[in-house]
Coordinates of C-alpha atoms in Angstrom, one line a residue:
Chain A
M22 CA 123.7 27.1 136.0
K23 CA 124.1 29.4 139.0
T24 CA 123.9 33.1 138.8
K25 CA 126.7 35.3 140.0
P26 CA 124.9 36.4 143.2
E27 CA 124.1 32.7 143.9
K28 CA 127.8 31.8 143.5
Q29 CA 128.8 34.6 145.8
R30 CA 126.3 33.5 148.4
D31 CA 127.6 29.9 148.2
L32 CA 131.1 31.1 148.5
A33 CA 130.2 33.3 151.6
A34 CA 128.5 30.3 153.2
L35 CA 131.5 28.0 152.5
E36 CA 133.8 30.6 154.0
R37 CA 131.7 30.8 157.1
E38 CA 132.0 27.1 157.5
I39 CA 135.8 26.9 157.0
R40 CA 136.7 30.1 158.9
P41 CA 136.1 28.8 162.5
I42 CA 137.9 25.5 161.8
W43 CA 140.9 27.5 160.6
Q44 CA 140.8 30.0 163.4
N45 CA 140.3 27.4 166.1
N46 CA 143.3 25.4 164.9
Q47 CA 146.0 27.9 164.5
P48 CA 149.5 26.9 165.1
A49 CA 151.2 28.5 168.1
A50 CA 153.7 30.0 165.7
G51 CA 155.2 33.5 166.0
P52 CA 158.4 35.2 165.2
S53 CA 161.4 34.4 167.4
D54 CA 162.3 36.6 170.4
Q55 CA 165.4 37.7 168.6
T56 CA 163.4 38.9 165.6
K57 CA 160.9 40.7 167.8
D58 CA 163.8 42.5 169.6
R59 CA 165.4 43.5 166.3
I60 CA 162.1 45.0 165.1
R61 CA 161.5 46.8 168.3
T62 CA 165.1 48.2 168.2
A63 CA 164.5 49.4 164.6
I64 CA 161.2 51.0 165.6
R65 CA 162.8 52.8 168.5
H66 CA 165.6 54.0 166.3
A67 CA 163.2 55.3 163.7
A68 CA 161.0 56.9 166.3
A69 CA 164.1 58.7 167.8
Q70 CA 164.9 59.9 164.3
N71 CA 161.4 61.2 163.9
R72 CA 161.7 63.0 167.2
Q73 CA 164.9 64.6 166.2
K74 CA 163.5 65.5 162.8
N75 CA 160.4 67.1 164.3
H76 CA 162.5 68.9 166.9
A77 CA 164.8 70.3 164.2
E78 CA 161.8 71.4 162.1
R79 CA 160.2 73.2 165.1
A80 CA 163.6 74.8 166.0
S81 CA 164.1 75.9 162.4
A82 CA 160.5 77.3 162.2
S83 CA 160.9 79.3 165.5
G84 CA 164.4 80.5 164.5
N85 CA 163.2 81.8 161.3
G86 CA 160.2 83.5 162.9
I87 CA 161.7 87.0 162.8
F88 CA 162.9 86.6 159.3
F89 CA 159.4 85.4 158.3
R90 CA 157.9 88.3 160.1
W91 CA 160.2 90.8 158.4
D92 CA 159.6 89.1 155.2
K93 CA 155.9 89.5 155.7
I94 CA 156.3 93.2 156.5
W95 CA 158.4 93.7 153.5
Y96 CA 155.9 92.1 151.2
A97 CA 153.0 93.9 152.9
T98 CA 154.8 97.2 152.3
L99 CA 155.4 96.3 148.7
A100 CA 151.8 95.3 148.3
A101 CA 150.6 98.5 149.9
A102 CA 152.9 100.7 147.7
A103 CA 151.7 98.8 144.6
A104 CA 148.1 99.3 145.7
I105 CA 148.6 103.0 146.2
L106 CA 150.3 103.3 142.8
L107 CA 147.5 101.3 141.2
L108 CA 144.9 103.5 142.9
L109 CA 146.6 106.7 141.8
G110 CA 146.9 105.3 138.3
T111 CA 143.3 104.3 138.3
M112 CA 142.2 107.7 139.6
R113 CA 144.2 109.4 136.9
V114 CA 142.7 107.2 134.2
W115 CA 139.1 107.2 135.5
H116 CA 138.7 110.5 137.2
L117 CA 140.8 113.0 135.1
P118 CA 137.8 114.2 133.0
G119 CA 135.8 114.4 136.2
T120 CA 138.5 116.4 137.9
Q121 CA 138.6 119.1 135.1
P122 CA 135.5 120.9 136.3
D123 CA 136.9 121.0 139.7
L124 CA 140.1 122.6 138.4
H125 CA 138.0 125.1 136.4
A126 CA 136.1 125.9 139.5
E127 CA 139.3 126.4 141.5
L128 CA 140.7 128.5 138.7
A129 CA 137.6 130.6 138.6
E130 CA 137.7 131.0 142.3
L131 CA 141.3 131.9 142.1
E132 CA 140.6 134.4 139.3
Q133 CA 137.8 135.9 141.4
D134 CA 140.2 136.2 144.3
I135 CA 142.8 137.8 142.2
S136 CA 140.3 140.2 140.7
Q137 CA 139.1 141.1 144.2
E138 CA 142.7 141.5 145.3
L139 CA 143.4 143.6 142.2
G140 CA 140.3 145.7 142.8
E141 CA 141.4 146.4 146.4
L142 CA 144.9 147.2 145.1
E143 CA 143.4 149.6 142.6
I144 CA 141.5 151.3 145.3
L145 CA 144.6 151.6 147.3
I146 CA 146.5 153.0 144.4
W147 CA 143.8 155.5 143.7
D148 CA 143.7 156.5 147.3
A149 CA 147.4 156.8 147.3
L150 CA 147.3 159.0 144.2
A151 CA 144.5 161.1 145.6
E152 CA 146.4 161.5 148.8
L153 CA 149.5 162.4 146.8
E154 CA 147.5 164.8 144.7
H155 CA 146.1 166.3 147.8
E156 CA 149.5 166.6 149.3
T157 CA 150.8 168.0 146.1
T158 CA 148.0 170.5 146.0
S159 CA 148.7 171.4 149.6
N160 CA 152.3 171.8 148.9
A161 CA 151.5 173.9 145.8
G162 CA 149.3 176.1 148.0
L163 CA 152.1 176.3 150.5
L164 CA 154.6 177.2 147.9
Q165 CA 152.1 179.7 146.5
A166 CA 151.7 181.2 150.0
L167 CA 155.4 181.3 150.4
A168 CA 155.9 182.9 147.1
L169 CA 153.3 185.4 148.0
Q170 CA 155.0 186.1 151.2
V171 CA 158.3 186.4 149.4
I172 CA 156.7 188.8 147.0
L173 CA 155.3 190.8 149.8
W174 CA 158.6 190.7 151.5
E175 CA 160.3 192.1 148.5
D176 CA 157.7 194.7 148.2
Chain B
M18 CA 126.9 41.1 149.0
Q19 CA 128.8 44.3 148.2
G20 CA 130.4 44.1 151.6
Y21 CA 131.5 40.6 150.9
L22 CA 133.1 41.6 147.7
G23 CA 135.0 44.7 148.6
N24 CA 133.4 47.6 150.5
R25 CA 134.6 46.5 153.9
D26 CA 134.5 50.0 155.4
E27 CA 130.7 49.4 155.7
R28 CA 131.5 46.7 158.2
K29 CA 130.9 47.8 161.8
G30 CA 134.2 48.7 163.5
T31 CA 136.4 48.6 160.5
T32 CA 136.6 52.3 160.1
V33 CA 137.1 52.8 163.8
K34 CA 140.0 50.3 163.8
S35 CA 141.4 51.9 160.8
M36 CA 141.3 55.3 162.5
D37 CA 142.9 53.9 165.6
E38 CA 145.7 52.4 163.5
Y39 CA 146.2 55.7 161.7
C40 CA 146.4 57.5 165.0
Q41 CA 149.1 55.1 166.2
I42 CA 151.1 55.7 163.0
Q43 CA 150.8 59.5 163.5
Q44 CA 152.0 59.0 167.1
F45 CA 155.0 57.1 165.8
R46 CA 155.7 59.8 163.2
E47 CA 155.8 62.2 166.2
G48 CA 158.4 60.0 167.8
N49 CA 156.4 57.6 169.9
A50 CA 158.0 54.2 169.4
E51 CA 155.5 52.3 171.6
A52 CA 152.6 53.3 169.3
L53 CA 154.1 51.4 166.5
C54 CA 155.2 48.5 168.7
A55 CA 151.5 48.1 169.7
L56 CA 150.6 48.0 166.0
V57 CA 153.3 45.3 165.4
D58 CA 151.9 43.3 168.3
A59 CA 148.4 43.5 166.8
H60 CA 149.4 42.2 163.4
Q61 CA 152.2 39.9 164.5
A62 CA 150.4 36.6 164.7
S63 CA 148.4 36.9 161.5
L64 CA 151.3 38.3 159.5
F65 CA 153.7 35.6 160.7
R66 CA 151.2 32.8 159.9
F67 CA 150.6 34.3 156.4
I68 CA 154.3 34.3 155.8
L69 CA 154.9 30.9 157.3
H70 CA 152.3 29.3 155.0
L71 CA 153.8 30.8 151.9
T72 CA 157.5 30.1 152.6
Q73 CA 159.8 27.4 153.6
G74 CA 159.8 26.8 157.3
R75 CA 160.1 28.9 160.4
D76 CA 163.6 30.3 159.9
D77 CA 162.7 31.6 156.5
A78 CA 159.4 33.0 157.8
D79 CA 161.3 34.7 160.7
E80 CA 163.7 36.4 158.2
I81 CA 160.9 37.5 156.0
F82 CA 158.8 38.8 158.9
Q83 CA 161.7 41.0 160.0
E84 CA 162.3 42.2 156.4
V85 CA 158.6 43.1 156.0
W86 CA 158.7 45.3 159.1
I87 CA 161.9 46.9 158.1
K88 CA 160.4 47.7 154.7
A89 CA 157.2 48.9 156.4
L90 CA 159.3 51.2 158.6
Q91 CA 161.0 52.6 155.6
A92 CA 157.7 53.1 153.7
L93 CA 155.7 54.4 156.7
P94 CA 156.4 58.1 155.9
R95 CA 154.5 57.5 152.6
Y96 CA 151.6 55.6 154.2
E97 CA 148.3 57.2 153.6
H98 CA 145.0 56.7 155.4
R99 CA 143.2 55.8 152.2
Q100 CA 144.5 52.2 152.5
R101 CA 143.8 50.0 155.4
F102 CA 147.0 49.2 157.4
A103 CA 146.5 45.4 157.1
S104 CA 146.1 45.7 153.4
W105 CA 149.2 47.9 153.1
L106 CA 151.2 45.6 155.4
F107 CA 150.3 42.3 153.7
K108 CA 151.0 43.9 150.3
I109 CA 154.5 44.5 151.5
A110 CA 154.7 40.9 152.7
H111 CA 153.4 39.7 149.4
R112 CA 156.2 41.6 147.5
V113 CA 158.9 40.5 149.9
I114 CA 157.9 36.9 149.5
I115 CA 157.9 37.1 145.7
D116 CA 161.2 38.9 145.6
R117 CA 162.7 36.4 147.9
S118 CA 161.4 33.4 146.0
R119 CA 162.9 34.9 142.8
R120 CA 166.2 35.4 144.5
K121 CA 166.2 31.9 146.0
K122 CA 164.6 30.4 143.0
Y123 CA 162.0 28.4 145.0
A124 CA 158.3 28.2 144.4
T125 CA 156.4 29.1 147.5
S126 CA 155.8 25.8 149.2
F127 CA 154.7 24.3 152.5
D128 CA 156.7 21.1 152.3
D129 CA 158.8 22.3 155.3
G130 CA 157.4 23.4 158.6
I131 CA 153.9 22.0 158.4
E132 CA 154.9 18.8 160.2
N133 CA 156.3 20.7 163.1
L134 CA 153.3 23.1 163.5
D135 CA 152.4 23.2 167.2
L136 CA 148.7 23.2 167.0
P137 CA 146.9 24.5 170.1
H138 CA 144.3 22.8 172.1
T139 CA 140.8 24.0 171.5
A140 CA 138.4 25.4 174.1
E141 CA 138.9 23.9 177.6
H142 CA 135.2 22.9 178.0
S143 CA 135.5 20.5 175.0
T144 CA 136.0 16.8 175.7
P145 CA 139.3 15.0 175.2
F146 CA 137.7 13.4 172.1
H147 CA 136.8 16.7 170.7
R148 CA 140.2 18.2 171.5
L149 CA 141.9 15.3 169.8
A150 CA 139.5 15.4 166.8
N151 CA 140.1 19.2 166.5
Q152 CA 143.8 18.8 166.6
E153 CA 143.5 16.2 163.9
L154 CA 141.2 18.5 161.9
G155 CA 143.7 21.3 162.4
R156 CA 146.6 19.2 161.0
T157 CA 144.4 18.1 158.1
I158 CA 143.3 21.6 157.2
H159 CA 146.9 23.0 157.4
A160 CA 148.1 20.1 155.3
A161 CA 145.3 20.7 152.9
V162 CA 146.1 24.4 152.6
H163 CA 149.7 23.5 151.9
Q164 CA 148.6 21.5 148.9
L165 CA 146.7 24.4 147.3
P166 CA 148.3 26.1 144.3
A167 CA 150.2 29.2 145.5
E168 CA 147.7 31.8 144.2
Q169 CA 144.7 30.0 145.8
R170 CA 146.6 29.6 149.0
E171 CA 147.4 33.2 149.1
V172 CA 143.8 34.3 148.5
F173 CA 142.7 31.9 151.3
L174 CA 145.3 33.2 153.7
L175 CA 144.6 36.9 152.9
R176 CA 140.9 36.3 153.7
M177 CA 141.5 34.2 156.8
E178 CA 144.5 36.0 158.3
A179 CA 144.3 39.5 157.1
D180 CA 140.6 39.7 156.5
L181 CA 141.1 41.5 153.3
S182 CA 138.3 42.2 150.9
F183 CA 138.3 40.6 147.5
K184 CA 138.8 44.0 146.0
E185 CA 142.0 44.4 148.1
I186 CA 143.1 40.9 147.3
A187 CA 142.5 41.5 143.6
A188 CA 144.6 44.7 143.8
L189 CA 147.4 42.9 145.7
Q190 CA 147.5 40.0 143.2
K191 CA 147.1 42.4 140.3
T192 CA 144.1 40.5 139.0
S193 CA 140.3 41.0 138.7
I194 CA 137.8 40.6 141.5
N195 CA 136.2 37.7 139.7
T196 CA 139.6 35.9 139.5
A197 CA 140.1 36.4 143.2
L198 CA 136.6 35.1 144.0
A199 CA 137.2 32.1 141.7
R200 CA 140.5 31.3 143.5
M201 CA 138.9 31.5 146.9
S202 CA 136.0 29.3 145.7
Y203 CA 138.4 26.6 144.3
A204 CA 140.4 26.8 147.5
L205 CA 137.4 26.3 149.8
E206 CA 136.0 23.5 147.7
K207 CA 139.3 21.6 147.8
L208 CA 139.7 22.2 151.5
R209 CA 136.2 20.9 152.2
A210 CA 136.8 17.9 150.0
R211 CA 140.1 17.1 151.7
L212 CA 138.8 17.6 155.2
G213 CA 136.2 15.0 154.4
Q214 CA 135.5 12.6 157.2
A215 CA 137.3 14.6 159.9
Y216 CA 135.2 17.6 159.1
R217 CA 131.9 15.6 159.3
E218 CA 133.0 14.1 162.7
I219 CA 133.8 17.4 164.3
T220 CA 130.7 19.2 163.0

């Protein structure tokens, strides 16, 4: 009883014997010229269709180029807007506690500024009041002098 | 032995040929008719002989040959490089022959046509005796092939004409590799037995 590899080796050997006999004794048979012509015509027709199809596809692709570009710009803009919104949202969620000290600092600074401004304003008011008082005093002295003169005049 | 059974891509030149054929198909897809015409020329003889040996005479073979190429043209957009072109083409031929035999209700037979096969002369350097003996041997082997059962005949022809692997033949016949091997083995044994005296004289 032969093993499977032995059988395959025998088959390969037998095939090697028969193959040259077969190949050296092939009939001079082939399709008729009419059949060959028909096949060639069908091939040329199909190739022409392929050319047209490829041409149409290329034309379509180039014609739609602007649309595709605008489309891309539009989508890019949308994507950028979405990204910004997402970033802002993320900042709001993640950084709000962190931003509070900054706000406090700003508020403190503002408060200090306001205090300073108020201090300056107070000084100005006091100056103005002092000046007014001085003027008032001066005017009172003047009135007093006038009154004295009037008295003297009457005398 | 693996190469003998199925992995034919290991054979030198097979992959290169396959790549060339795929390039030709790509050129055709781009609109180059001549690329496919070259492919038709390359497979014309073997495909026609395969059909001729499985049908009834030259006229029938001529019609089937045309139908096979028309179907191949229609199916070419779906052709993928994974399959060898010869394997793909002979599979189409196999289906066309089966469909036609069902329509015409004839079993694939070689009763017609074989008598009229115009066998070529062998190498010019051979003697007249050898040429005559070879011609006789040619007629004998073709007659012997005609007498094989259809499945065995098809396996033999797919090996000899299309150089398909047993794996490809098994897929085409929708059977196992072992069955394909057994069919080939039976076919070759019968042929050797029928060639008999003529084979011994020539060898």
